[in-house]
C-alpha atoms as an extended CHARMM CRD file, in Angstrom:
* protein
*
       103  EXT
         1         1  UNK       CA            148.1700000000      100.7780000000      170.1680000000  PROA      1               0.0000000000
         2         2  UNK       CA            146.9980000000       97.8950000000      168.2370000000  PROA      2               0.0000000000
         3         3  UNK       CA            145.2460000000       99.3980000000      164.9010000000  PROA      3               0.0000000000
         4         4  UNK       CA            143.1500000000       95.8920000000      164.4550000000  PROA      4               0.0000000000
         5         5  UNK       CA            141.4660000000       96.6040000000      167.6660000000  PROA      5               0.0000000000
         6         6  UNK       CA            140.7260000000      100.4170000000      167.1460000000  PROA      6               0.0000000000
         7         7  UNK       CA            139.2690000000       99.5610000000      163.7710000000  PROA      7               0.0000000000
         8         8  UNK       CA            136.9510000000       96.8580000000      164.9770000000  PROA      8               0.0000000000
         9         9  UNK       CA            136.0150000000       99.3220000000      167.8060000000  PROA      9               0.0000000000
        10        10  UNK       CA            135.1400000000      102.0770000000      165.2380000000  PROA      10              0.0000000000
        11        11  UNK       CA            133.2620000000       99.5610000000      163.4850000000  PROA      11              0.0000000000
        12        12  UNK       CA            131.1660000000       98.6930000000      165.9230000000  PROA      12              0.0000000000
        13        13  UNK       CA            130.1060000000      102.0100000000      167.3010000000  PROA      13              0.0000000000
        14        14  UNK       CA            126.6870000000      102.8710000000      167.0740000000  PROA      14              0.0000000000
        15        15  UNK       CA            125.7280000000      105.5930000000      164.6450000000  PROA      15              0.0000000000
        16        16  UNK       CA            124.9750000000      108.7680000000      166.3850000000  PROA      16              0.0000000000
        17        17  UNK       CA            120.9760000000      110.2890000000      165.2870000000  PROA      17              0.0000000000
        18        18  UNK       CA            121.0500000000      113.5430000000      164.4290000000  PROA      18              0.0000000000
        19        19  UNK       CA            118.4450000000      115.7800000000      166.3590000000  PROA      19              0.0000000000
        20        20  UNK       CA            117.0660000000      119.0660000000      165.0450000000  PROA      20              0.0000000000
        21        21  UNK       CA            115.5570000000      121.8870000000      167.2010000000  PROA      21              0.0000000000
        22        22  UNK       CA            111.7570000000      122.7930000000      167.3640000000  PROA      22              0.0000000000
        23        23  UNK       CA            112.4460000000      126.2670000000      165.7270000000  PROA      23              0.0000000000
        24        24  UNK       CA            114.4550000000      124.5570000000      163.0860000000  PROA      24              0.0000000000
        25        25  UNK       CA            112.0690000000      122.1610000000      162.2500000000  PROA      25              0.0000000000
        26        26  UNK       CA            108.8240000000      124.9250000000      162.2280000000  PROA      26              0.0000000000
        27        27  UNK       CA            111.5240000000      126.8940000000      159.3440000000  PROA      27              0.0000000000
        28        28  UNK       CA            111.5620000000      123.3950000000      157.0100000000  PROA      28              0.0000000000
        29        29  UNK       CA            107.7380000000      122.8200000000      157.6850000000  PROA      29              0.0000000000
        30        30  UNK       CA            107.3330000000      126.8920000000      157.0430000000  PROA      30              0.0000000000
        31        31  UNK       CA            109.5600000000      126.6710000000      154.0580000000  PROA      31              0.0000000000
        32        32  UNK       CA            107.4410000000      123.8100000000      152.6400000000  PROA      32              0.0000000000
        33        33  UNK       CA            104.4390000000      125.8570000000      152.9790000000  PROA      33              0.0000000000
        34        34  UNK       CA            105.7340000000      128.2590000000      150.5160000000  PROA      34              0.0000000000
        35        35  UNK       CA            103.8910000000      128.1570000000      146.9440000000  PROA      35              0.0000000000
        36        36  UNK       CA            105.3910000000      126.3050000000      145.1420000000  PROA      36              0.0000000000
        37        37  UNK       CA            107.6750000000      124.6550000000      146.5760000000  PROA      37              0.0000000000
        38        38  UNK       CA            108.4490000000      120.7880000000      146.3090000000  PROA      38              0.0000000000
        39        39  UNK       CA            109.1730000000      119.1640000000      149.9440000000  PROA      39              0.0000000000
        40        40  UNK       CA            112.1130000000      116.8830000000      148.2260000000  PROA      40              0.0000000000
        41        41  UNK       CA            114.0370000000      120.5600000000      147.1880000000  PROA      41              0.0000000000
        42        42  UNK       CA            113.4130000000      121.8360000000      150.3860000000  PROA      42              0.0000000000
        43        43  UNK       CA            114.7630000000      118.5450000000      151.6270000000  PROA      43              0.0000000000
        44        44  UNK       CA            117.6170000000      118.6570000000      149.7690000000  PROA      44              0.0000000000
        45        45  UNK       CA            118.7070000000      122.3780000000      150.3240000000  PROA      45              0.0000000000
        46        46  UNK       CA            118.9140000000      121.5560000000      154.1320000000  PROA      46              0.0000000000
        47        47  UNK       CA            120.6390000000      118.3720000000      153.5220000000  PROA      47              0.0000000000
        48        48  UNK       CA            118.0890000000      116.4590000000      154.9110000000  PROA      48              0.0000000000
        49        49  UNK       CA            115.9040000000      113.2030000000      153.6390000000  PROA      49              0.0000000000
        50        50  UNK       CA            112.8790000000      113.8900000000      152.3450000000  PROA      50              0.0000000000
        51        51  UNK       CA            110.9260000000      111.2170000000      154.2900000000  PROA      51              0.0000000000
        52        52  UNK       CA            112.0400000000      113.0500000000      157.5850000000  PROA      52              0.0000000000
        53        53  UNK       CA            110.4520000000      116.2400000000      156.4860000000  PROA      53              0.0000000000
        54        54  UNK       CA            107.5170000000      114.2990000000      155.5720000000  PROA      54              0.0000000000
        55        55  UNK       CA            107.0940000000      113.2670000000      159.3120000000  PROA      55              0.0000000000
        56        56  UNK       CA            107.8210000000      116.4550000000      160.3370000000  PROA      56              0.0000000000
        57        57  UNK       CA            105.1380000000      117.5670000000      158.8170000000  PROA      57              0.0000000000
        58        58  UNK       CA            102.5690000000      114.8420000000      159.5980000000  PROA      58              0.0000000000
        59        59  UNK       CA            103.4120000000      115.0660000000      163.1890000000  PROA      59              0.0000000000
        60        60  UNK       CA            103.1040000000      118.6140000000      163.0590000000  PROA      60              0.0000000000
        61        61  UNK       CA             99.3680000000      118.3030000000      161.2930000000  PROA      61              0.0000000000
        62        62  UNK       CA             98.7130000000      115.9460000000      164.3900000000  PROA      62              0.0000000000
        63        63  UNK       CA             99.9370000000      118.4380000000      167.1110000000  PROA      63              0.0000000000
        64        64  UNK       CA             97.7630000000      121.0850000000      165.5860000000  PROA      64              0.0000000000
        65        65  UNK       CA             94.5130000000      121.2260000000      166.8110000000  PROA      65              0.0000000000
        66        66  UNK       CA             91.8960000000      120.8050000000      163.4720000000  PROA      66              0.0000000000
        67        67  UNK       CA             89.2000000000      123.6950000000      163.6520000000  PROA      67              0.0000000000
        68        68  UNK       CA             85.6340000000      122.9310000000      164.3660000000  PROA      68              0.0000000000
        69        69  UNK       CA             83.0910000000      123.2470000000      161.7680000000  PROA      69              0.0000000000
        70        70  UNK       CA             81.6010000000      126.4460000000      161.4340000000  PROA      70              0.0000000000
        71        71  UNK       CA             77.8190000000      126.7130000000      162.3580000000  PROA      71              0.0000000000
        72        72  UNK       CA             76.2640000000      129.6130000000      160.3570000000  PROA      72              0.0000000000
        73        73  UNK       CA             72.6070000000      130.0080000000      161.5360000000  PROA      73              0.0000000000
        74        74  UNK       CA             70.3420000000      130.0480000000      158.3960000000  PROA      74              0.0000000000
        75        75  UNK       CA             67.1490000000      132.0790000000      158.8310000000  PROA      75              0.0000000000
        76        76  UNK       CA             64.0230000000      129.3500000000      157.8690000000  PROA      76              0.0000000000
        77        77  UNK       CA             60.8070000000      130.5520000000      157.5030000000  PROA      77              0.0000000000
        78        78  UNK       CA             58.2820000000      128.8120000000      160.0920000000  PROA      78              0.0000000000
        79        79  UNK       CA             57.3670000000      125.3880000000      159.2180000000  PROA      79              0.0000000000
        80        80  UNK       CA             53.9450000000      125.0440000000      156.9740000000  PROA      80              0.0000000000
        81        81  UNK       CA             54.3120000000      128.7510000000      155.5480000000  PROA      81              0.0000000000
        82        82  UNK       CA             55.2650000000      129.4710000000      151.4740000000  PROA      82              0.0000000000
        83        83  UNK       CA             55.9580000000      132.6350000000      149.7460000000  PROA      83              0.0000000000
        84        84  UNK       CA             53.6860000000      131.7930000000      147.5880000000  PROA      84              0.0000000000
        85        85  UNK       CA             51.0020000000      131.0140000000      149.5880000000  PROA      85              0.0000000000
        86        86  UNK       CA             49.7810000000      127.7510000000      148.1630000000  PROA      86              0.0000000000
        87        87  UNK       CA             51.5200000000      124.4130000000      148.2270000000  PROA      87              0.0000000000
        88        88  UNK       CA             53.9820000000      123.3880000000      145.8130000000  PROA      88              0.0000000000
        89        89  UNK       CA             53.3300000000      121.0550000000      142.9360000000  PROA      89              0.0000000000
        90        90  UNK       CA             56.2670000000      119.5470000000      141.2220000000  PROA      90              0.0000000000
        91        91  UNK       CA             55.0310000000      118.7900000000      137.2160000000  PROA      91              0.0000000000
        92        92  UNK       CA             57.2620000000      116.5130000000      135.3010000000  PROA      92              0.0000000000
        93        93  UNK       CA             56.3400000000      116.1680000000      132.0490000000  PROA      93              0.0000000000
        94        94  UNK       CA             55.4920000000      112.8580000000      130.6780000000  PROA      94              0.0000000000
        95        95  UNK       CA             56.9720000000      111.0280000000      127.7570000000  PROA      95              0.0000000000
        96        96  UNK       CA             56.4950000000      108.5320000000      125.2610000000  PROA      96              0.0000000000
        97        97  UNK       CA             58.5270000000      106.0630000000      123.0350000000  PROA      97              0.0000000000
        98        98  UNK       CA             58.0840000000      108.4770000000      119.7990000000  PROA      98              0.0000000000
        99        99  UNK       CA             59.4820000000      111.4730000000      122.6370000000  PROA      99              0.0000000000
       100       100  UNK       CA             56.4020000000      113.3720000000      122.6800000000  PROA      100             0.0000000000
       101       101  UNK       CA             55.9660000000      115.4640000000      125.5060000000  PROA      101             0.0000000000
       102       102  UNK       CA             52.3380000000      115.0570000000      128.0030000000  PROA      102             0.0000000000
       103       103  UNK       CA             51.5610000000      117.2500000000      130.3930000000  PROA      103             0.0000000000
């Protein structure tokens, strides 16, 4: 076997990707979750790159359905009526250039 042409056909082989699984993935994401924990150490204790976990995570954040915004009903008291059964006058006090107050 000629070693020249086994080299040059290991050279030229295409690097294989790794793949992960879904549950393995949903562990890293969980694991990043954890308080206090940096995404790069978590990263690096799987022996992955940190950038992959990052979109890992942002793809995850897309998957996930965001939750609707609440609506809490606030109880209003019918239009035109006041607890204190007058209308409301605002006074702001008035003053000068020597800061004397005017009412």
């Amino acid at each position: 076997m000629d070693t020249r042409s086994s080299f040059l056909s290991g050279y030229f082989m295409q690097p294989t990707r790794r793949s992960y699984s879904k549950p393995f993935k949903a562990h890293v994401i969980q694991e990043c979750a954890q308080p206090g924990a940096s995404i790069a150490s978590v990263a690096l204790s799987h022996s992955l790159n940190a950038n992959l976990v990052h979109k890992w995570i942002r793809l995850q954040a897309q998957k996930s359905p965001a939750l609707p915004p609440a609506f809490i009903p606030l109880a209003m008291p019918p239009a035109g009526a006041n607890s204190h059964g007058d209308a409301v006058h605002p006074q702001i006090p008035l003053v000068d250039a020597s800061h004397q107050c005017f009412e």
